[in-house]
Tab-separated table of C-alpha atoms in Angstrom:
chain	number	residue	atom	x	y	z
A	1	MET	CA	85.024	-28.716	46.319
A	2	SER	CA	84.061	-27.241	43.096
A	3	PRO	CA	87.113	-25.805	41.325
A	4	ASN	CA	85.964	-22.310	41.332
A	5	SER	CA	85.571	-22.201	45.194
A	6	SER	CA	88.595	-21.158	46.158
A	7	THR	CA	88.084	-18.042	44.545
A	8	HIS	CA	85.853	-17.195	47.608
A	9	LYS	CA	88.093	-17.625	49.982
A	10	ILE	CA	89.961	-14.771	51.806
A	11	ILE	CA	93.784	-15.495	51.002
A	12	ALA	CA	95.665	-13.586	53.800
A	13	PRO	CA	98.848	-11.720	52.056
A	14	SER	CA	102.742	-13.959	52.688
A	15	ALA	CA	105.738	-12.928	51.548
A	16	THR	CA	107.037	-16.260	52.316
A	17	ALA	CA	104.754	-17.366	49.148
A	18	LEU	CA	106.883	-15.709	46.765
A	19	ILE	CA	110.086	-17.868	47.582
A	20	PRO	CA	109.204	-19.717	44.795
A	21	LEU	CA	109.162	-17.117	42.336
A	22	LEU	CA	112.570	-15.824	43.658
A	23	VAL	CA	114.059	-19.458	43.626
A	24	PHE	CA	113.356	-19.538	39.533
A	25	LEU	CA	114.287	-16.099	39.027
A	26	MET	CA	117.631	-16.837	41.241
A	27	LEU	CA	118.711	-19.938	39.362
A	28	PHE	CA	117.641	-18.679	35.860
A	29	ILE	CA	119.736	-15.613	36.303
A	30	GLY	CA	122.741	-17.505	38.381
A	31	VAL	CA	123.108	-20.019	35.745
A	32	GLY	CA	123.088	-17.339	33.031
A	33	THR	CA	125.453	-14.989	34.887
A	34	TYR	CA	127.922	-17.724	35.562
A	35	LEU	CA	128.194	-18.909	31.927
A	36	THR	CA	128.402	-15.302	30.779
A	37	VAL	CA	131.459	-14.862	33.023
A	38	GLN	CA	132.751	-18.504	31.379
A	39	GLY	CA	132.357	-16.890	28.074
A	40	VAL	CA	129.419	-19.198	26.852
A	41	GLU	CA	127.583	-18.028	23.912
A	42	PHE	CA	123.602	-17.275	24.493
A	43	ALA	CA	124.388	-17.862	28.092
A	44	PHE	CA	121.165	-16.877	29.651
A	45	TYR	CA	119.431	-19.762	27.066
A	46	GLN	CA	121.430	-22.717	28.460
A	47	LEU	CA	119.173	-23.703	31.064
A	48	PRO	CA	115.975	-24.257	29.646
A	49	ALA	CA	113.459	-21.974	31.557
A	50	PRO	CA	111.143	-24.896	32.045
A	51	ILE	CA	113.785	-26.699	33.646
A	52	ALA	CA	114.782	-23.762	36.126
A	53	ILE	CA	111.049	-23.851	37.302
A	54	LEU	CA	110.917	-27.290	38.610
A	55	PRO	CA	113.095	-26.658	41.608
A	56	ALA	CA	110.847	-23.492	42.371
A	57	VAL	CA	107.318	-25.914	41.965
A	58	ILE	CA	108.580	-28.416	44.278
A	59	ILE	CA	109.360	-25.509	47.154
A	60	GLY	CA	105.580	-24.102	45.948
A	61	LEU	CA	104.276	-27.314	46.637
A	62	LEU	CA	106.177	-28.218	50.271
A	63	LEU	CA	105.454	-24.708	51.636
A	64	SER	CA	101.695	-24.899	51.204
A	65	LYS	CA	99.847	-25.154	54.325
A	66	ASP	CA	97.465	-27.550	52.596
A	67	SER	CA	97.946	-31.385	52.159
A	68	LEU	CA	100.120	-32.223	49.640
A	69	ASN	CA	97.173	-34.043	47.178
A	70	ARG	CA	95.425	-30.676	47.623
A	71	ALA	CA	98.474	-28.531	46.777
A	72	ILE	CA	99.170	-30.670	43.544
A	73	GLU	CA	95.292	-30.511	42.579
A	74	GLN	CA	95.931	-26.583	42.624
A	75	PHE	CA	98.873	-26.737	41.078
A	76	ILE	CA	97.163	-28.633	38.213
A	77	ARG	CA	94.350	-26.187	38.167
A	78	GLY	CA	96.754	-23.626	37.722
A	79	VAL	CA	98.205	-25.556	34.628
A	80	GLY	CA	94.771	-26.470	33.338
A	81	HIS	CA	93.410	-22.840	33.671
A	82	PRO	CA	91.629	-22.124	30.293
A	83	ASP	CA	93.647	-18.631	29.547
A	84	ILE	CA	96.833	-20.924	29.870
A	85	ILE	CA	95.393	-23.665	27.575
A	86	ALA	CA	94.372	-21.371	24.932
A	87	MET	CA	97.865	-19.546	25.176
A	88	CYS	CA	99.541	-23.017	24.396
A	89	LEU	CA	96.969	-23.674	21.594
A	90	ILE	CA	97.635	-20.529	19.673
A	91	TYR	CA	101.643	-20.901	20.416
A	92	LEU	CA	101.222	-24.331	18.652
A	93	LEU	CA	99.134	-22.644	15.890
A	94	ALA	CA	101.806	-19.681	15.584
A	95	GLY	CA	104.572	-22.519	15.498
A	96	ALA	CA	103.037	-24.315	12.724
A	97	PHE	CA	102.156	-21.215	10.590
A	98	ALA	CA	105.782	-19.697	10.792
A	99	ALA	CA	107.051	-22.983	10.093
A	100	VAL	CA	105.122	-24.045	7.096
A	101	ALA	CA	105.337	-20.412	5.548
A	102	LYS	CA	109.256	-20.420	5.485
A	103	ALA	CA	109.179	-23.696	4.009
A	104	SER	CA	106.940	-22.194	1.462
A	105	GLY	CA	109.802	-19.531	0.766
A	106	GLY	CA	107.452	-16.699	2.050
A	107	VAL	CA	110.309	-15.279	4.152
A	108	ASP	CA	112.936	-15.049	1.294
A	109	ALA	CA	110.076	-13.748	-1.098
A	110	THR	CA	109.086	-10.826	1.460
A	111	VAL	CA	112.549	-10.059	2.068
A	112	ASN	CA	113.265	-9.728	-1.783
A	113	LEU	CA	109.662	-7.368	-2.094
A	114	GLY	CA	110.469	-5.245	0.353
A	115	LEU	CA	114.382	-4.465	-1.303
A	116	SER	CA	112.890	-4.324	-4.798
A	117	ALA	CA	110.583	-1.471	-3.484
A	118	ILE	CA	113.694	0.600	-1.557
A	119	PRO	CA	114.934	3.669	-3.049
A	120	THR	CA	119.272	3.538	-2.395
A	121	GLU	CA	118.826	7.260	-0.347
A	122	LEU	CA	116.155	5.437	1.971
A	123	ILE	CA	117.775	1.921	2.275
A	124	LEU	CA	117.867	2.104	6.510
A	125	PRO	CA	114.174	3.138	6.562
A	126	GLY	CA	113.830	0.335	4.107
A	127	ILE	CA	115.396	-2.534	6.076
A	128	PHE	CA	113.010	-1.169	9.099
A	129	ILE	CA	109.967	-1.417	7.319
A	130	ILE	CA	110.996	-4.816	5.794
A	131	SER	CA	111.910	-6.036	9.427
A	132	ALA	CA	108.392	-4.509	10.710
A	133	PHE	CA	106.412	-6.268	8.279
A	134	ILE	CA	108.086	-9.685	8.517
A	135	ALA	CA	107.891	-9.649	12.388
A	136	THR	CA	104.415	-8.599	12.546
A	137	ALA	CA	103.570	-11.284	10.019
A	138	MET	CA	105.393	-14.073	11.491
A	139	GLY	CA	105.041	-12.390	14.995
A	140	THR	CA	108.277	-13.622	16.050
A	141	SER	CA	111.705	-11.002	16.373
A	142	MET	CA	113.963	-13.821	16.754
A	143	GLY	CA	112.900	-15.570	13.513
A	144	THR	CA	112.800	-11.980	11.808
A	145	ILE	CA	116.510	-11.455	12.688
A	146	ALA	CA	117.194	-14.581	11.613
A	147	ALA	CA	115.911	-13.915	8.386
A	148	VAL	CA	116.760	-10.400	7.711
A	149	ALA	CA	120.199	-9.667	9.479
A	150	PRO	CA	122.357	-11.209	6.935
A	151	VAL	CA	120.721	-9.568	4.033
A	152	ALA	CA	121.441	-6.471	5.843
A	153	PHE	CA	124.953	-7.386	6.620
A	154	GLY	CA	125.704	-7.789	3.125
A	155	ILE	CA	123.820	-4.428	2.358
A	156	ALA	CA	126.129	-2.571	4.631
A	157	GLU	CA	129.003	-4.249	3.995
A	158	SER	CA	128.722	-3.569	-0.009
A	159	SER	CA	127.330	-0.017	0.952
A	160	GLY	CA	129.852	1.011	3.181
A	161	MET	CA	127.084	1.825	6.138
A	162	SER	CA	127.787	1.450	9.200
A	163	LEU	CA	127.403	-2.010	10.978
A	164	PRO	CA	126.231	-1.137	14.442
A	165	LEU	CA	123.843	1.484	13.029
A	166	THR	CA	122.599	-1.246	10.446
A	167	ALA	CA	122.033	-4.119	13.153
A	168	GLY	CA	120.191	-1.500	15.171
A	169	VAL	CA	117.856	-1.088	12.315
A	170	VAL	CA	117.057	-4.558	12.079
A	171	LEU	CA	116.774	-4.873	15.640
A	172	SER	CA	114.274	-1.971	15.857
A	173	GLY	CA	111.825	-3.317	13.234
A	174	ALA	CA	111.911	-6.950	14.687
A	175	MET	CA	110.847	-5.656	18.207
A	176	PHE	CA	108.268	-3.185	16.543
A	177	GLY	CA	106.489	-6.267	14.690
A	178	ASP	CA	107.087	-8.257	18.218
A	179	ASN	CA	105.426	-5.708	19.986
A	180	LEU	CA	102.266	-5.309	17.752
A	181	SER	CA	101.843	-9.038	16.069
A	182	ILE	CA	98.567	-10.521	16.120
A	183	ILE	CA	100.325	-13.762	16.456
A	184	SER	CA	103.122	-12.807	18.403
A	185	ASP	CA	103.899	-14.926	21.557
A	186	THR	CA	104.084	-11.623	23.411
A	187	THR	CA	101.023	-10.409	22.493
A	188	ILE	CA	99.079	-13.783	23.365
A	189	ALA	CA	100.564	-13.501	26.699
A	190	ALA	CA	99.624	-10.103	27.375
A	191	THR	CA	96.170	-10.265	26.016
A	192	ARG	CA	95.140	-13.603	27.917
A	193	SER	CA	96.685	-12.719	31.152
A	194	GLN	CA	94.859	-9.282	30.788
A	195	GLY	CA	91.314	-10.888	29.705
A	196	CYS	CA	91.057	-8.758	26.265
A	197	GLU	CA	90.754	-9.104	22.716
A	198	MET	CA	93.739	-9.159	20.449
A	199	LYS	CA	92.509	-6.368	18.292
A	200	ASP	CA	91.565	-4.220	21.223
A	201	LYS	CA	95.222	-4.637	22.375
A	202	PHE	CA	96.724	-3.453	18.973
A	203	ARG	CA	94.561	-0.544	18.771
A	204	GLU	CA	96.254	1.060	22.110
A	205	ASN	CA	99.179	-0.073	21.245
A	206	ILE	CA	99.319	1.270	17.515
A	207	ARG	CA	98.809	4.461	19.190
A	208	ILE	CA	101.736	4.777	21.153
A	209	ALA	CA	104.130	2.467	18.784
A	210	LEU	CA	103.349	4.262	15.638
A	211	PRO	CA	104.463	7.846	16.553
A	212	ALA	CA	107.971	6.201	18.001
A	213	ALA	CA	108.098	4.236	14.711
A	214	LEU	CA	107.966	7.738	12.618
A	215	PHE	CA	110.393	9.069	14.594
A	216	SER	CA	112.761	6.368	14.191
A	217	LEU	CA	112.231	6.228	10.489
A	218	ILE	CA	113.186	10.224	10.292
A	219	LEU	CA	116.507	9.098	12.232
A	220	PHE	CA	117.150	6.738	10.072
A	221	ALA	CA	116.389	8.443	6.920
A	222	PHE	CA	118.859	11.205	7.887
A	223	SER	CA	121.693	8.319	8.915
A	224	SER	CA	121.106	6.316	5.216
A	225	ALA	CA	124.418	6.634	3.437
A	226	ALA	CA	124.215	3.457	1.106
A	227	THR	CA	125.494	3.919	-2.667
A	228	GLN	CA	123.798	0.677	-3.867
A	229	THR	CA	121.451	-2.253	-3.291
A	230	PRO	CA	121.937	-5.259	-3.748
A	231	GLU	CA	120.252	-7.295	-7.022
A	232	THR	CA	116.840	-8.706	-6.432
A	233	GLY	CA	114.841	-11.233	-8.148
A	234	ASP	CA	111.226	-11.146	-9.653
A	235	ILE	CA	108.680	-10.698	-6.905
A	236	GLU	CA	106.825	-13.931	-5.913
A	237	TRP	CA	103.343	-12.404	-5.067
A	238	LEU	CA	102.230	-16.226	-4.481
A	239	LYS	CA	104.529	-16.691	-1.884
A	240	VAL	CA	104.044	-13.170	-0.178
A	241	MET	CA	100.065	-13.993	-0.148
A	242	PRO	CA	99.889	-15.872	3.272
A	243	TYR	CA	101.706	-13.128	4.963
A	244	MET	CA	99.541	-10.348	3.615
A	245	MET	CA	96.191	-12.665	4.443
A	246	ILE	CA	96.690	-13.255	7.814
A	247	LEU	CA	97.604	-9.445	8.548
A	248	ALA	CA	94.299	-8.367	7.041
A	249	LEU	CA	92.363	-10.966	8.990
A	250	ALA	CA	93.951	-10.505	12.275
A	251	ILE	CA	93.451	-6.501	12.334
A	252	SER	CA	89.799	-6.998	10.752
A	253	GLY	CA	89.145	-8.906	14.148
A	254	VAL	CA	89.120	-12.334	12.963
A	255	ASN	CA	89.201	-14.951	15.819
A	256	VAL	CA	93.051	-15.510	16.189
A	257	PHE	CA	92.531	-19.385	15.808
A	258	VAL	CA	90.892	-18.856	12.273
A	259	VAL	CA	93.539	-16.782	11.346
A	260	LEU	CA	96.422	-18.828	12.144
A	261	THR	CA	94.427	-21.801	10.559
A	262	VAL	CA	93.871	-19.963	7.291
A	263	GLY	CA	97.450	-18.975	6.989
A	264	ILE	CA	98.791	-22.587	7.370
A	265	LEU	CA	96.525	-23.715	4.962
A	266	LEU	CA	97.367	-20.897	2.540
A	267	ALA	CA	101.201	-21.563	3.140
A	268	GLY	CA	100.998	-25.021	2.769
A	269	GLY	CA	98.810	-24.409	-0.599
A	270	VAL	CA	101.509	-22.230	-1.926
A	271	SER	CA	104.141	-25.352	-1.323
A	272	LEU	CA	101.702	-27.716	-2.848
A	273	ALA	CA	101.343	-25.547	-5.873
A	274	ASP	CA	104.778	-24.203	-6.102
A	275	ASN	CA	106.945	-27.685	-5.707
A	276	ASP	CA	106.360	-30.508	-7.294
A	277	GLN	CA	108.437	-32.393	-4.730
A	278	TYR	CA	106.482	-31.126	-1.696
A	279	VAL	CA	103.808	-33.500	-0.863
A	280	LEU	CA	101.273	-33.396	1.979
A	281	THR	CA	103.065	-35.655	4.355
A	282	ASN	CA	106.043	-32.527	4.232
A	283	LEU	CA	103.090	-30.376	5.027
A	284	GLY	CA	102.425	-32.408	7.906
A	285	GLN	CA	106.155	-32.750	9.257
A	286	ASP	CA	106.570	-28.888	8.833
A	287	ILE	CA	103.555	-28.597	10.885
A	288	TYR	CA	104.767	-31.061	13.497
A	289	ALA	CA	108.170	-29.088	13.238
A	290	GLY	CA	106.530	-25.645	14.137
A	291	PHE	CA	104.792	-27.471	16.769
A	292	GLY	CA	108.188	-28.466	18.627
A	293	ASN	CA	109.598	-25.165	17.928
A	294	MET	CA	107.002	-23.984	20.508
A	295	GLN	CA	107.960	-26.591	23.282
A	296	GLU	CA	109.911	-24.351	25.615
A	297	ILE	CA	107.093	-21.463	25.849
A	298	PHE	CA	104.650	-24.128	25.842
A	299	LEU	CA	106.232	-25.998	28.864
A	300	LEU	CA	106.721	-22.939	30.813
A	301	SER	CA	103.381	-21.407	30.355
A	302	MET	CA	101.668	-24.439	31.806
A	303	LEU	CA	104.233	-24.531	34.299
A	304	ILE	CA	103.924	-20.847	35.398
A	305	GLY	CA	100.272	-20.948	35.227
A	306	GLY	CA	100.697	-23.686	37.733
A	307	LEU	CA	103.502	-22.004	39.988
A	308	SER	CA	101.200	-18.772	39.993
A	309	GLU	CA	98.035	-20.614	41.355
A	310	LEU	CA	100.059	-22.272	44.219
A	311	MET	CA	101.437	-18.722	45.218
A	312	ARG	CA	97.790	-17.353	44.629
A	313	CYS	CA	96.098	-19.825	47.188
A	314	GLN	CA	99.242	-18.975	49.693
A	315	GLY	CA	98.710	-15.564	49.546
A	316	GLY	CA	102.226	-14.568	47.608
A	317	LEU	CA	100.211	-12.333	44.770
A	318	ALA	CA	97.980	-11.037	47.212
A	319	PHE	CA	101.200	-9.517	49.176
A	320	LEU	CA	102.443	-8.334	46.113
A	321	THR	CA	99.223	-6.729	45.191
A	322	GLN	CA	99.130	-4.901	48.592
A	323	PHE	CA	102.781	-3.849	48.261
A	324	ILE	CA	102.389	-2.183	44.976
A	325	SER	CA	98.825	-0.956	45.704
A	326	ARG	CA	100.614	0.789	48.666
A	327	VAL	CA	103.039	2.492	46.977
A	328	ILE	CA	100.536	3.685	44.241
A	329	HIS	CA	98.725	5.514	47.076
A	330	LEU	CA	101.278	6.931	48.456
A	331	PHE	CA	102.467	8.540	45.149
A	332	GLY	CA	98.337	9.424	44.333
A	333	GLN	CA	97.797	12.803	45.013
A	334	LYS	CA	94.855	12.800	47.895
A	335	HIS	CA	94.199	9.189	46.527
A	336	SER	CA	92.431	10.876	43.359
A	337	HIS	CA	91.199	8.414	40.603
A	338	ILE	CA	93.579	10.045	38.068
A	339	ALA	CA	96.848	9.793	40.264
A	340	ASN	CA	95.920	6.181	41.185
A	341	SER	CA	95.439	5.012	37.841
A	342	ARG	CA	98.518	6.696	36.451
A	343	ALA	CA	100.497	5.239	39.414
A	344	SER	CA	98.952	1.802	38.782
A	345	GLU	CA	100.303	2.000	34.811
A	346	LEU	CA	103.327	3.193	36.148
A	347	GLY	CA	103.594	0.152	38.388
A	348	ILE	CA	102.763	-2.344	35.739
A	349	ALA	CA	105.374	-0.881	33.854
A	350	GLY	CA	107.928	-0.718	36.426
A	351	LEU	CA	107.148	-4.641	37.207
A	352	VAL	CA	107.157	-6.165	33.535
A	353	ALA	CA	110.361	-4.033	32.701
A	354	LEU	CA	111.874	-5.492	36.126
A	355	VAL	CA	111.136	-8.855	35.551
A	356	ASN	CA	112.139	-8.798	31.787
A	357	THR	CA	115.739	-7.519	33.094
A	358	CYS	CA	115.787	-10.582	35.082
A	359	THR	CA	114.629	-13.253	32.892
A	360	ALA	CA	115.922	-11.597	29.425
A	361	ASN	CA	112.778	-13.155	28.187
A	362	ASN	CA	109.760	-10.652	27.307
A	363	THR	CA	107.238	-13.723	27.178
A	364	VAL	CA	108.443	-15.066	30.396
A	365	ALA	CA	108.182	-11.605	31.850
A	366	ILE	CA	104.528	-11.346	30.689
A	367	ILE	CA	103.759	-14.615	31.919
A	368	VAL	CA	105.123	-13.655	35.484
A	369	SER	CA	103.691	-10.130	35.741
A	370	GLY	CA	100.354	-10.839	34.370
A	371	GLY	CA	98.493	-12.298	37.219
A	372	ILE	CA	99.462	-9.275	39.252
A	373	ALA	CA	99.165	-6.225	36.716
A	374	ARG	CA	95.607	-7.868	36.196
A	375	GLU	CA	94.857	-7.227	39.936
A	376	LEU	CA	96.452	-3.760	39.939
A	377	ALA	CA	94.158	-2.729	36.668
A	378	GLN	CA	91.055	-3.936	37.970
A	379	GLU	CA	91.705	-1.910	41.592
A	380	ASN	CA	92.710	1.197	39.909
A	381	ALA	CA	90.414	1.459	36.532
A	382	VAL	CA	92.899	0.473	34.390
A	383	THR	CA	91.283	-1.174	31.120
A	384	PRO	CA	92.664	-4.968	30.344
A	385	ARG	CA	93.618	-3.417	26.852
A	386	ARG	CA	95.783	-0.479	28.544
A	387	ALA	CA	97.073	-3.240	30.919
A	388	ALA	CA	97.914	-5.551	28.200
A	389	SER	CA	99.443	-2.901	26.094
A	390	LEU	CA	101.850	-1.651	28.707
A	391	LEU	CA	103.004	-5.174	29.760
A	392	ASP	CA	103.903	-5.562	25.913
A	393	ILE	CA	105.529	-2.475	25.449
A	394	PHE	CA	107.706	-2.391	28.458
A	395	SER	CA	108.681	-5.920	27.782
A	396	CYS	CA	109.617	-5.307	24.431
A	397	VAL	CA	111.573	-2.326	25.019
A	398	MET	CA	113.300	-4.048	27.802
A	399	GLN	CA	114.043	-6.981	25.666
A	400	GLY	CA	115.431	-4.913	22.878
A	401	ILE	CA	118.212	-2.958	25.316
A	402	LEU	CA	119.290	-5.903	26.849
A	403	PRO	CA	122.943	-6.764	26.165
A	404	TYR	CA	122.568	-10.317	27.097
A	405	GLY	CA	118.805	-10.657	25.267
A	406	ALA	CA	118.633	-13.322	22.757
A	407	GLN	CA	118.058	-10.937	19.473
A	408	VAL	CA	121.063	-8.851	20.348
A	409	LEU	CA	123.114	-11.445	20.991
A	410	LEU	CA	121.657	-13.006	17.576
A	411	LEU	CA	122.729	-9.981	15.837
A	412	GLY	CA	125.866	-9.694	17.568
A	413	SER	CA	127.120	-13.020	16.181
A	414	ILE	CA	125.599	-12.225	12.916
A	415	PHE	CA	127.462	-8.562	12.439
A	416	LYS	CA	130.383	-9.561	14.639
A	417	LEU	CA	129.562	-6.948	17.071
A	418	SER	CA	129.612	-6.284	20.895
A	419	PRO	CA	126.013	-5.898	22.199
A	420	LEU	CA	126.522	-2.861	23.586
A	421	ALA	CA	127.266	-1.648	20.168
A	422	ILE	CA	124.252	-2.696	18.989
A	423	ILE	CA	121.480	-1.442	21.937
A	424	ALA	CA	123.334	2.080	21.430
A	425	HIS	CA	121.334	2.364	18.047
A	426	SER	CA	118.308	0.099	19.144
A	427	TYR	CA	116.651	3.995	18.870
A	428	TYR	CA	113.189	2.432	18.154
A	429	CYS	CA	112.918	1.060	21.713
A	430	PHE	CA	114.078	4.018	23.458
A	431	ALA	CA	111.746	6.321	21.183
A	432	LEU	CA	108.672	3.459	22.373
A	433	ALA	CA	109.541	3.737	26.100
A	434	LEU	CA	109.494	7.674	25.847
A	435	ALA	CA	106.238	7.463	23.422
A	436	ALA	CA	104.834	5.151	26.395
A	437	MET	CA	105.480	7.354	29.219
A	438	ILE	CA	104.127	10.402	27.901
A	439	ALA	CA	100.800	8.594	27.069
A	440	ILE	CA	100.863	7.358	30.829
A	441	PHE	CA	101.186	11.074	31.921
A	442	LEU	CA	99.309	13.034	29.058
A	443	THR	CA	96.458	10.598	28.703
A	444	HIS	CA	93.446	11.122	31.088
A	445	PRO	CA	91.949	8.025	32.259
A	446	THR	CA	88.399	8.754	31.120
A	447	ARG	CA	89.886	8.833	27.620
A	448	ARG	CA	91.505	5.115	28.309
A	449	GLN	CA	87.958	3.511	28.863
């Protein structure tokens, strides 16, 4: 039987096939909740997600009505799906670039460049812009927070600004960049799962994210009360150049593999030229370290891909799609094209937000929701770029307001604040959710093509 022959088989919807996914979520959430009650820091990240999903995979294999060998073949086919493999390769290159660029001093140089250009009366908008730029260039909100938060904390303390507000500004900028970045794992997962180009998803995203960012900047500008900014050093344009180059290449539509490869070579070249002690073996070690940093999401993507194929073959995804489609039709006014399209977009947004609330990981939420969202989009004339944009937007919104999300917890540890105090000032995430809802209800489907 050919690998694609299963696509021609009519699969009966089955709620039982969703049990493995529920087991994964219950295990992941249950352990995280228990450790939270016990007072363990980063409780939801103590049990690695690739380990939490293993029992679910075993249950999925046992639930299969096919032979065990056939079920294993289905699982492997899901693991080796071209979209999953491409996603994993991009993860590796993105991790390598982040590690090499950090070793070259690019992050510190970019922070210094931003601080040098910030007027004292606009310190909070300036911190937002720095965080947004670094997150867009690096493709990671966690890496951005780790780089910017200590600097922002020092500024807030020295100038007497509100610590919760400053933490909220850093979080807002980091989530803006994470949502829009071409090399962000959320963008990679969203575009790959929906089958659209990254540049198309970016263009769809920016129309929603930019108004939310401008609104947030105005709020931050009125809230700025700093009297001085920290001293900065000379601007090191050479170290900032790799970030600027990959942004320019990515936005211009160059293939993401080419963009990341060029970024790695440029950042490595900067280190080799600027540091006599940095040699090619160091570059190789940094690249490999970057690969290692992506190990968890790499493994999880493959395992989720295999589990999704098992659930698809057993009718789980068909059941979910059928259920959500019925809900969509209930809300559609006379089953009109416009109403069904709008309800489908709301369904995609609600689905990924719910999964993200359960997993506290926006990339995992997109990976889990991607297959169902794609079917909903195809059935109700929602373009792939629109579906990818909604998946990324609402996963980032939820990640930015979860008190047990890694980003908020990291900020809380740096600023010594309660997570609830930080998310109360995550203005951009709330503004982004509002902008996205307005776009869903006010954009006519014929203008989404």
